[in-house]
Coordinates of C-alpha atoms in Angstrom, one line a residue:
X872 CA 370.9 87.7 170.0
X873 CA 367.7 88.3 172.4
X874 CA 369.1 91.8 174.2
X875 CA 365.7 92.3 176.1
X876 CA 367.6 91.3 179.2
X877 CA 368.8 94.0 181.2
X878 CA 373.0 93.9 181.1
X879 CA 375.3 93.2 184.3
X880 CA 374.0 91.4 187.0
X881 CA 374.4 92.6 190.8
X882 CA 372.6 91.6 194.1
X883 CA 369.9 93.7 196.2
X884 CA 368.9 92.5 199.3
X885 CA 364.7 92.8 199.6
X886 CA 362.6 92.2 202.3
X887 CA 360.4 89.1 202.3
X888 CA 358.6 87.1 204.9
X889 CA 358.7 83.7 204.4
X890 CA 356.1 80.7 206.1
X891 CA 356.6 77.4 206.9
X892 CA 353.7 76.7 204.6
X893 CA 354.1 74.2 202.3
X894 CA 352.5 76.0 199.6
X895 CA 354.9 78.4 198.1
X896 CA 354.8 81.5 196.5
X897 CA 354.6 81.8 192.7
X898 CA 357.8 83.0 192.6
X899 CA 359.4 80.2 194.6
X900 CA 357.0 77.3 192.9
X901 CA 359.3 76.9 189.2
X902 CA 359.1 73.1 188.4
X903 CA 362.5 71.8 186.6
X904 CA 362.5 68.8 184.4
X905 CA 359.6 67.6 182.4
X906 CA 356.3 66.2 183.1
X907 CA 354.2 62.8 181.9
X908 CA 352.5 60.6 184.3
X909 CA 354.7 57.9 182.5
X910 CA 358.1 59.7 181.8
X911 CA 358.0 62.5 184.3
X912 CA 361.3 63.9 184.9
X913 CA 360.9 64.1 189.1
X914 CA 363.2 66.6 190.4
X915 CA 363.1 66.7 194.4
X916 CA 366.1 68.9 194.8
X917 CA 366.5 68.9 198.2
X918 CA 369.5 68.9 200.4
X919 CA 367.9 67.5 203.8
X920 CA 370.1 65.3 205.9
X921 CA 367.0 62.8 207.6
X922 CA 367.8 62.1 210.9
X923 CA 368.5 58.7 212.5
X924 CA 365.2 59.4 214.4
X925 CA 361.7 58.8 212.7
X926 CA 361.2 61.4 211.0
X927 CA 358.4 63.1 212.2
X928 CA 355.3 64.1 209.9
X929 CA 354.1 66.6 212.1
X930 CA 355.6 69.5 211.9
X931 CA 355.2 73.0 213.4
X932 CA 354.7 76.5 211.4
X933 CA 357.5 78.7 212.1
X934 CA 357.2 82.7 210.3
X935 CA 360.3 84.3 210.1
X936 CA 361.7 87.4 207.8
X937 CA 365.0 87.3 206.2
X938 CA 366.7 89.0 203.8
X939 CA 366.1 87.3 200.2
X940 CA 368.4 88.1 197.6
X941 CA 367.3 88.6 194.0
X942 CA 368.9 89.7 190.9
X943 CA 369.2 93.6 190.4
X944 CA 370.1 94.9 187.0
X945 CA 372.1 98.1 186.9
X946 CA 370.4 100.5 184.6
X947 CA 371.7 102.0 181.3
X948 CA 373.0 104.9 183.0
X949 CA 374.9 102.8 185.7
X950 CA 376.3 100.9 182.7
X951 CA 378.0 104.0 181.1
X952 CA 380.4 104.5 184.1
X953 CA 382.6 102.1 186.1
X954 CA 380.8 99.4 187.8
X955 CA 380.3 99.5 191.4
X956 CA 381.3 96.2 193.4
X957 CA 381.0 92.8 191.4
X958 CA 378.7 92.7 189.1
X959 CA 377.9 89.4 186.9
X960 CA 378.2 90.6 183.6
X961 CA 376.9 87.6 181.0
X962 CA 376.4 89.9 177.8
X963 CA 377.6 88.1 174.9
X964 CA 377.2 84.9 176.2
X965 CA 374.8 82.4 175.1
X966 CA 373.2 79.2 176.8
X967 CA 371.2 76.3 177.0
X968 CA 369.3 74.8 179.2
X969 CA 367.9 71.9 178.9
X970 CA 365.1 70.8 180.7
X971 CA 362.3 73.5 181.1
X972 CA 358.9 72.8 180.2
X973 CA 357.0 75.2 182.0
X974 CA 357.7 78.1 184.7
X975 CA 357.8 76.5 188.1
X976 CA 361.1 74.8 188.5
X977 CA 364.7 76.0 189.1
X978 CA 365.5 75.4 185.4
X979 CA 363.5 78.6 184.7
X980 CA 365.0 80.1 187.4
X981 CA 367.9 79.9 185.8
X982 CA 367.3 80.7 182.9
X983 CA 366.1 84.4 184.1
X984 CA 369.1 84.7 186.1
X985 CA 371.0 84.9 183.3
X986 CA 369.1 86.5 180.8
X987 CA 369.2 89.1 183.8
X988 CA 373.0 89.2 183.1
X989 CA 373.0 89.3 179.5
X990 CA 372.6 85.7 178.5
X991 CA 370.8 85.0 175.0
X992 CA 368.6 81.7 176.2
X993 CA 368.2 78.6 174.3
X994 CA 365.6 75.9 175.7
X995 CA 365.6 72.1 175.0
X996 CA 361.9 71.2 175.8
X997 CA 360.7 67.6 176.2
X998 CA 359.0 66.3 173.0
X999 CA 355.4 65.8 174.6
X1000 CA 355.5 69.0 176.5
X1001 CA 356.9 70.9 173.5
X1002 CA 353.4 72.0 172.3
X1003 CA 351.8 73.1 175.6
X1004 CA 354.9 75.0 176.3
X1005 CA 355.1 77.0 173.0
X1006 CA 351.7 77.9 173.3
X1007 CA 352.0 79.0 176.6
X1008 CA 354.7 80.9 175.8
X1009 CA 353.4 82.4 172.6
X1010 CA 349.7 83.4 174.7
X1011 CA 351.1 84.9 177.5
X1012 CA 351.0 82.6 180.0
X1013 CA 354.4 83.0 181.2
X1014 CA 354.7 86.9 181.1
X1015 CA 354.6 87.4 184.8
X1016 CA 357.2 85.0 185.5
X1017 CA 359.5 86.1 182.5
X1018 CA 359.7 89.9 184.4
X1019 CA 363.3 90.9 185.1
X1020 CA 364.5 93.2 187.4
X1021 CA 364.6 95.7 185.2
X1022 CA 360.8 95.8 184.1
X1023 CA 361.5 93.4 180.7
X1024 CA 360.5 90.3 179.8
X1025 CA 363.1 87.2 179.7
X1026 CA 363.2 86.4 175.7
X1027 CA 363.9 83.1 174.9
X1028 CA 365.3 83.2 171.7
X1029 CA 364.6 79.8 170.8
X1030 CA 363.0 76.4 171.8
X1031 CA 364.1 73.0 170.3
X1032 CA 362.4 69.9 171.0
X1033 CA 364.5 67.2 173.3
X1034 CA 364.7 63.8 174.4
X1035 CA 368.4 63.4 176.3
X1036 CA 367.5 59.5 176.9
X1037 CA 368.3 59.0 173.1
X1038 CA 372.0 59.8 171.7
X1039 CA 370.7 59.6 167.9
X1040 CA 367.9 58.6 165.9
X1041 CA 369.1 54.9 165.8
X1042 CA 368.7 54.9 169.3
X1043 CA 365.2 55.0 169.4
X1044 CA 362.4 52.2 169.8
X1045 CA 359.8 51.8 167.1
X1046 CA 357.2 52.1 169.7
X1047 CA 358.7 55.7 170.9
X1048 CA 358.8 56.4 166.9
X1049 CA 355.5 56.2 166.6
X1050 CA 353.9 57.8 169.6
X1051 CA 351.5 60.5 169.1
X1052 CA 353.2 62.7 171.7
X1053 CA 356.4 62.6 169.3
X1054 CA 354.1 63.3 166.1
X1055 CA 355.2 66.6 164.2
X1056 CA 358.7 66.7 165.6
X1057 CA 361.4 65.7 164.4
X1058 CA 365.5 66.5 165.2
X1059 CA 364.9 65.6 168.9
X1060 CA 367.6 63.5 169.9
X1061 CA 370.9 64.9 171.7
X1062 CA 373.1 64.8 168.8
X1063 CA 370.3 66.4 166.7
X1064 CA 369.0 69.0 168.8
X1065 CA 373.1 70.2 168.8
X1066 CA 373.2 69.8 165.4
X1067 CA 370.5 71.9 164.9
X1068 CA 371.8 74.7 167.7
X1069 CA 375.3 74.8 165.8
X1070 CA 373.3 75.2 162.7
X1071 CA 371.1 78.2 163.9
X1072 CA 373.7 79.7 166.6
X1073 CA 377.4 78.3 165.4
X1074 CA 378.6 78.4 169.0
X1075 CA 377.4 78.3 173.1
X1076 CA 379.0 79.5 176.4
X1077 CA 376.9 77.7 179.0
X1078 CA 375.5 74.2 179.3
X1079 CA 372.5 73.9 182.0
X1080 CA 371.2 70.0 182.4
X1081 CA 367.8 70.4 184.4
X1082 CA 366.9 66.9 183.3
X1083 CA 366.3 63.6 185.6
X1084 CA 363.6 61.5 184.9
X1085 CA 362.8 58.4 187.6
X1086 CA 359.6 56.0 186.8
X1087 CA 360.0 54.1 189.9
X1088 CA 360.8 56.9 192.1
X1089 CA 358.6 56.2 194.9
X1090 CA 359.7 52.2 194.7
X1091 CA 362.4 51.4 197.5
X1092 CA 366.0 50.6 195.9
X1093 CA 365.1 46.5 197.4
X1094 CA 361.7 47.1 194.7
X1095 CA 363.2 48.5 192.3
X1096 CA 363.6 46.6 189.2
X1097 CA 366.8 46.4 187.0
X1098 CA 364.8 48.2 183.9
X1099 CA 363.6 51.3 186.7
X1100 CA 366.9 51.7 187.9
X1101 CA 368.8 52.0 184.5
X1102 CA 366.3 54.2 183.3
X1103 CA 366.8 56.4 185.9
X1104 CA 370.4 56.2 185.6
X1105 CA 370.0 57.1 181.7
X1106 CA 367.3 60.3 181.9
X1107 CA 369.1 61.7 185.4
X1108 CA 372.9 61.5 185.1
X1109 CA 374.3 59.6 181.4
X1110 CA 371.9 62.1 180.1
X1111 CA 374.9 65.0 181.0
X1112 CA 377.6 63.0 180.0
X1113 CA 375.5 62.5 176.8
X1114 CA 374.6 66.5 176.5
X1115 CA 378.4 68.0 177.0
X1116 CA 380.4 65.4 175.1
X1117 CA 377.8 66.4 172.1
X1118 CA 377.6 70.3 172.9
X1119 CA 381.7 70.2 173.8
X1120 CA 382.7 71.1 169.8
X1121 CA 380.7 73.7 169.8
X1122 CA 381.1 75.5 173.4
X1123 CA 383.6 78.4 173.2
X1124 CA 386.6 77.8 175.5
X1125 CA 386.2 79.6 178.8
X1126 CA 382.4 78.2 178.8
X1127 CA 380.7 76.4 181.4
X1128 CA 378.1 73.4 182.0
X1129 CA 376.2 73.1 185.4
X1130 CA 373.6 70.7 186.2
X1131 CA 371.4 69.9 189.5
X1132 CA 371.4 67.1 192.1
X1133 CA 370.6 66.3 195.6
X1134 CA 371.8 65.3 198.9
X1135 CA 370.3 61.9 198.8
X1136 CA 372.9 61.0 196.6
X1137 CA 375.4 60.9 200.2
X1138 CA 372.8 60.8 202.8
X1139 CA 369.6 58.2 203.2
X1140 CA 366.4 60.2 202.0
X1141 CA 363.1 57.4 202.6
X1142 CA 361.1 57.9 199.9
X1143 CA 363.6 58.9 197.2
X1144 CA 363.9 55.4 195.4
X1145 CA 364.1 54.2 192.3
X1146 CA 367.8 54.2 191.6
X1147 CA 367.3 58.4 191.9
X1148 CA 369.7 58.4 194.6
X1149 CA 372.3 55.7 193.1
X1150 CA 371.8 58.6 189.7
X1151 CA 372.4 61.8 191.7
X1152 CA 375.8 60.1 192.9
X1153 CA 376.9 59.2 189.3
X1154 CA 376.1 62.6 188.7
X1155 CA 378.6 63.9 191.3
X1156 CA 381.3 61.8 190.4
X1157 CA 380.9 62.5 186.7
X1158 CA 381.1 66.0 187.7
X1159 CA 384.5 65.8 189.0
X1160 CA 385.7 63.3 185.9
X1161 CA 384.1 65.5 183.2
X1162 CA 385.7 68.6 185.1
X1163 CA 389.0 67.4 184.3
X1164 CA 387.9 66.1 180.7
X1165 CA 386.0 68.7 179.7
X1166 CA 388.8 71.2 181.2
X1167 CA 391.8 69.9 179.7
X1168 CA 390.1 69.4 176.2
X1169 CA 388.2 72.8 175.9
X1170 CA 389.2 75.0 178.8
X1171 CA 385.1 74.4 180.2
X1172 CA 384.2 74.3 183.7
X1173 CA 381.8 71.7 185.1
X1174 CA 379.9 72.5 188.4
X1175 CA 376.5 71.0 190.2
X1176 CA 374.4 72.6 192.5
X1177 CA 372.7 70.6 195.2
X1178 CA 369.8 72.7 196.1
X1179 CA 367.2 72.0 198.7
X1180 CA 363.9 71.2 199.0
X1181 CA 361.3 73.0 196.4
X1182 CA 357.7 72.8 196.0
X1183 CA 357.4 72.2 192.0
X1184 CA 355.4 70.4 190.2
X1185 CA 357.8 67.8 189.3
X1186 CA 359.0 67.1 193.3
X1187 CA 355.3 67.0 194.1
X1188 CA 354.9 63.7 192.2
X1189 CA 357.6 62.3 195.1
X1190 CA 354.6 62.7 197.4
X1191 CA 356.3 63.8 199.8
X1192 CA 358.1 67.3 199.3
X1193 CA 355.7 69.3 201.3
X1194 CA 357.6 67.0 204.4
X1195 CA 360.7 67.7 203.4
X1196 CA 360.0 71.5 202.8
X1197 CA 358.9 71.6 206.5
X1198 CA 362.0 69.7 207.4
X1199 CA 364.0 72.0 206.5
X1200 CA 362.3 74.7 207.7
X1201 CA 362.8 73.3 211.2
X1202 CA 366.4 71.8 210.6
X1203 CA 368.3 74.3 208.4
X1204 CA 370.6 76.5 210.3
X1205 CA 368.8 78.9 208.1
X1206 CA 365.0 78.9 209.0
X1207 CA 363.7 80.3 205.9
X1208 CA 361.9 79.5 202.6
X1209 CA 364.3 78.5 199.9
X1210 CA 363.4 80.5 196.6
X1211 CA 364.2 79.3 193.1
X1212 CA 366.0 82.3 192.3
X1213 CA 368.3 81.5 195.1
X1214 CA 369.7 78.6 192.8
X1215 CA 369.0 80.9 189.5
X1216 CA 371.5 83.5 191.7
X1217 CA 374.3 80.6 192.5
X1218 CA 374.2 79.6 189.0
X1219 CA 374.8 82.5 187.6
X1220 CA 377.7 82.9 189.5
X1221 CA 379.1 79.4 188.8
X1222 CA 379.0 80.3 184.8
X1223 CA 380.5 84.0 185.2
X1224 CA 384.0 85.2 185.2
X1225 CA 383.2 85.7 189.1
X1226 CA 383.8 81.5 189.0
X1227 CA 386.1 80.9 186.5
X1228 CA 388.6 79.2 188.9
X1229 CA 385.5 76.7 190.2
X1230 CA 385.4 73.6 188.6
X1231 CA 384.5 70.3 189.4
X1232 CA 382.5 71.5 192.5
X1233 CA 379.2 70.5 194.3
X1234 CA 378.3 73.5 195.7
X1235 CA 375.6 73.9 198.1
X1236 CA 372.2 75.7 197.7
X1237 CA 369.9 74.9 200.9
X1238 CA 369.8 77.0 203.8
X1239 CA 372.7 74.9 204.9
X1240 CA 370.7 71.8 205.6
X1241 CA 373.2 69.8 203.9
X1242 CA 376.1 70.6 206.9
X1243 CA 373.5 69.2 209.5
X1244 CA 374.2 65.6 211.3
X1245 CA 371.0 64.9 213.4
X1246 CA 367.3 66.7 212.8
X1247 CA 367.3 68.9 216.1
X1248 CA 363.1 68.9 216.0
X1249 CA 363.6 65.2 216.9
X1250 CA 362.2 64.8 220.7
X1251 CA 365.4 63.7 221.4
X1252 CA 366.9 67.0 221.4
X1253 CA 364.2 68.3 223.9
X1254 CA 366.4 68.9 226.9
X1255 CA 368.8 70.4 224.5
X1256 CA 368.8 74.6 224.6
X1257 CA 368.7 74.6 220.8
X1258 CA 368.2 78.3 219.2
X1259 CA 365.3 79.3 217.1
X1260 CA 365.3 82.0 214.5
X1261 CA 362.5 84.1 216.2
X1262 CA 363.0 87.4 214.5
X1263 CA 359.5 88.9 214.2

């Protein structure tokens, strides 16, 4: 077990001044999914309602402070008396998350909030990015983003290659067999990469799916061909289905599985095509279905987040996150910067004991943008005395 991470989990508040920049801070800018110019899994996890109105692309800067919440380890001598308040206590407890191939998305975000609480971390990587990722990791490259609250680094105990779009090895295409990006790995299909996690670990507590993967993401759904749109169903939301019914034998009972989606798959997002929003609703309804399934069978709990709007790398090659990032700013009953630890924070919550009535959930993540009906920085809403957060 990696016991670098600091044990029990509770919240500080810490002062931070957020911008309506779309360029984010380093802390903030953690990409989830993986990354090819032809299989890019595009994550725009965003929970913006678009107005009825155009939606403007001129937006105004607004500066605010606000309290942001990050994860605060109590220290070994806190640990030696009673706990204080609620504190998310994940020692013991090991997970995988699938989907990181870098630092800059809210699968890595994740990951540290629960190797802040104790978790041992696992990471399924995506076969082409496996390389650059391990050496990155290995170099150093991802030391100042692995720090914990308590001064340590996040250890990631180990790294198997992944592919969710392929159940088993008879699954895949000759031409996929022999691509150089897949050359030297082997064992990277979902039944195999479990296989090979029950062979080194036996057993796992959590499931995290940070995949989704949409090559005609920035088609409209009329444009979108039948080939784009099953593929996008396949990489984004079969690929859970797929993931839990293999990793269910071997996930202890009382475990939990959460995976990511976004509001476009209830509300009209222009832009966010492909079949992505007809994928983030079958991930929501299989939420609920594999809740009951996965409940009744193994006593695990199944929960997404819908989280808003973050400037990755992935959601950048929507072409149009920066927009949407301002949009919330100015919509969000919350007018603040939404942080990936935010979501890292929420997720550890929904796999603690803290949850362990919660199942079958989408739970929220977004400044509360998601709750809004109309975009009040339409000029519609001009004559309308509409509050501002103006704290300096």
């Amino acid at each position: 077990m990696a016991t670098n991470a600091t044990p029990g989990l509770q919240i500080a508040a810490v002062k931070q001044c957020a911008s309506a920049s779309p360029c984010l801070s380093k802390l903030s800018n953690v990409s989830f999914g993986f990354e090819s110019k032809s299989r890019s899994c595009i994550e725009l996890r965003s929970s913006s309602y678009v107005s009825p109105t155009k939606l403007s692309q001129s937006f105004k800067s607004v500066s605010v402070k606000y309290e942001r919440m990050v994860p605060k380890a109590m220290s070994g001598a806190i640990d030696k008396a009673p706990a204080s308040g609620l504190p998310i206590d994940l020692r013991g407890k090991r997970a995988f998350i699938a989907g990181i191939a870098d630092d800059n998305g809210y699968g890595w975000a994740i990951a540290k909030a629960l190797a802040a609480a104790g978790a041992e971390i696992l990471v399924g990587t995506w076969v082409p990015a496996l390389n650059i990722f391990e050496t990155s990791l290995r170099r150093g490259k991802f030391d100042e983003s692995r720090v914990l609250p308590g001064g340590s680094l996040m250890e990631i105990a180990k790294v198997y290659p992944l592919d969710a779009v392929y159940d088993s090895p008879e699954d895949v295409p000759e031409d996929v067999k022999a691509n150089k990006r897949y050359a030297g790995s082997s064992n990277w299909t979902v039944k195999e990469a479990v296989e090979s996690v029950k062979q080194d670990f036996g057993t796992i507590d959590i499931l995290v799916h940070s995949l989704a993967n949409g090559p005609e993401v920035s088609k409209p759904l009329l444009e979108t061909s039948r080939k784009g749109y099953l593929a996008a169903v396949s990489a984004s939301s079969y690929s859970f289905v797929s993931l839990l019914r293999h990793f269910l034998p071997i996930i202890n009972p009382g475990g939990a599985s959460i995976s990511l989606t976004y509001i476009a798959s209830e509300r009209i997002i222009p832009g966010y095509g492909g079949g992505m929003s007809s994928a983030k609703a079958a991930l929501e309804s299989d939420t609920k279905v594999l809740a009951f399934e996965a409940g009744r069978k193994n006593r695990v709990r199944v929960n997404t987040i819908s989280a808003g709007p973050l400037g990755s790398r992935a959601a950048k090659a929507i072409g149009f996150i920066d927009m949407m990032i301002n949009y919330s700013l100015e919509n969000a009953p919350l007018q603040k910067e939404l942080y990936a630890e935010e979501v890292g924070n929420a997720a550890a919550f929904l796999v603690s004991p803290l949850a362990s009535a919660i199942t079958g959930a989408t739970i929220y993540v977004d400044n509360g943008l998601n709750a809004m009906g109309v975009g009040v920085d339409s000029p519609a809403f001009e004559g309308l005395d509409i509050p501002k957060d103006n704290k300096s």
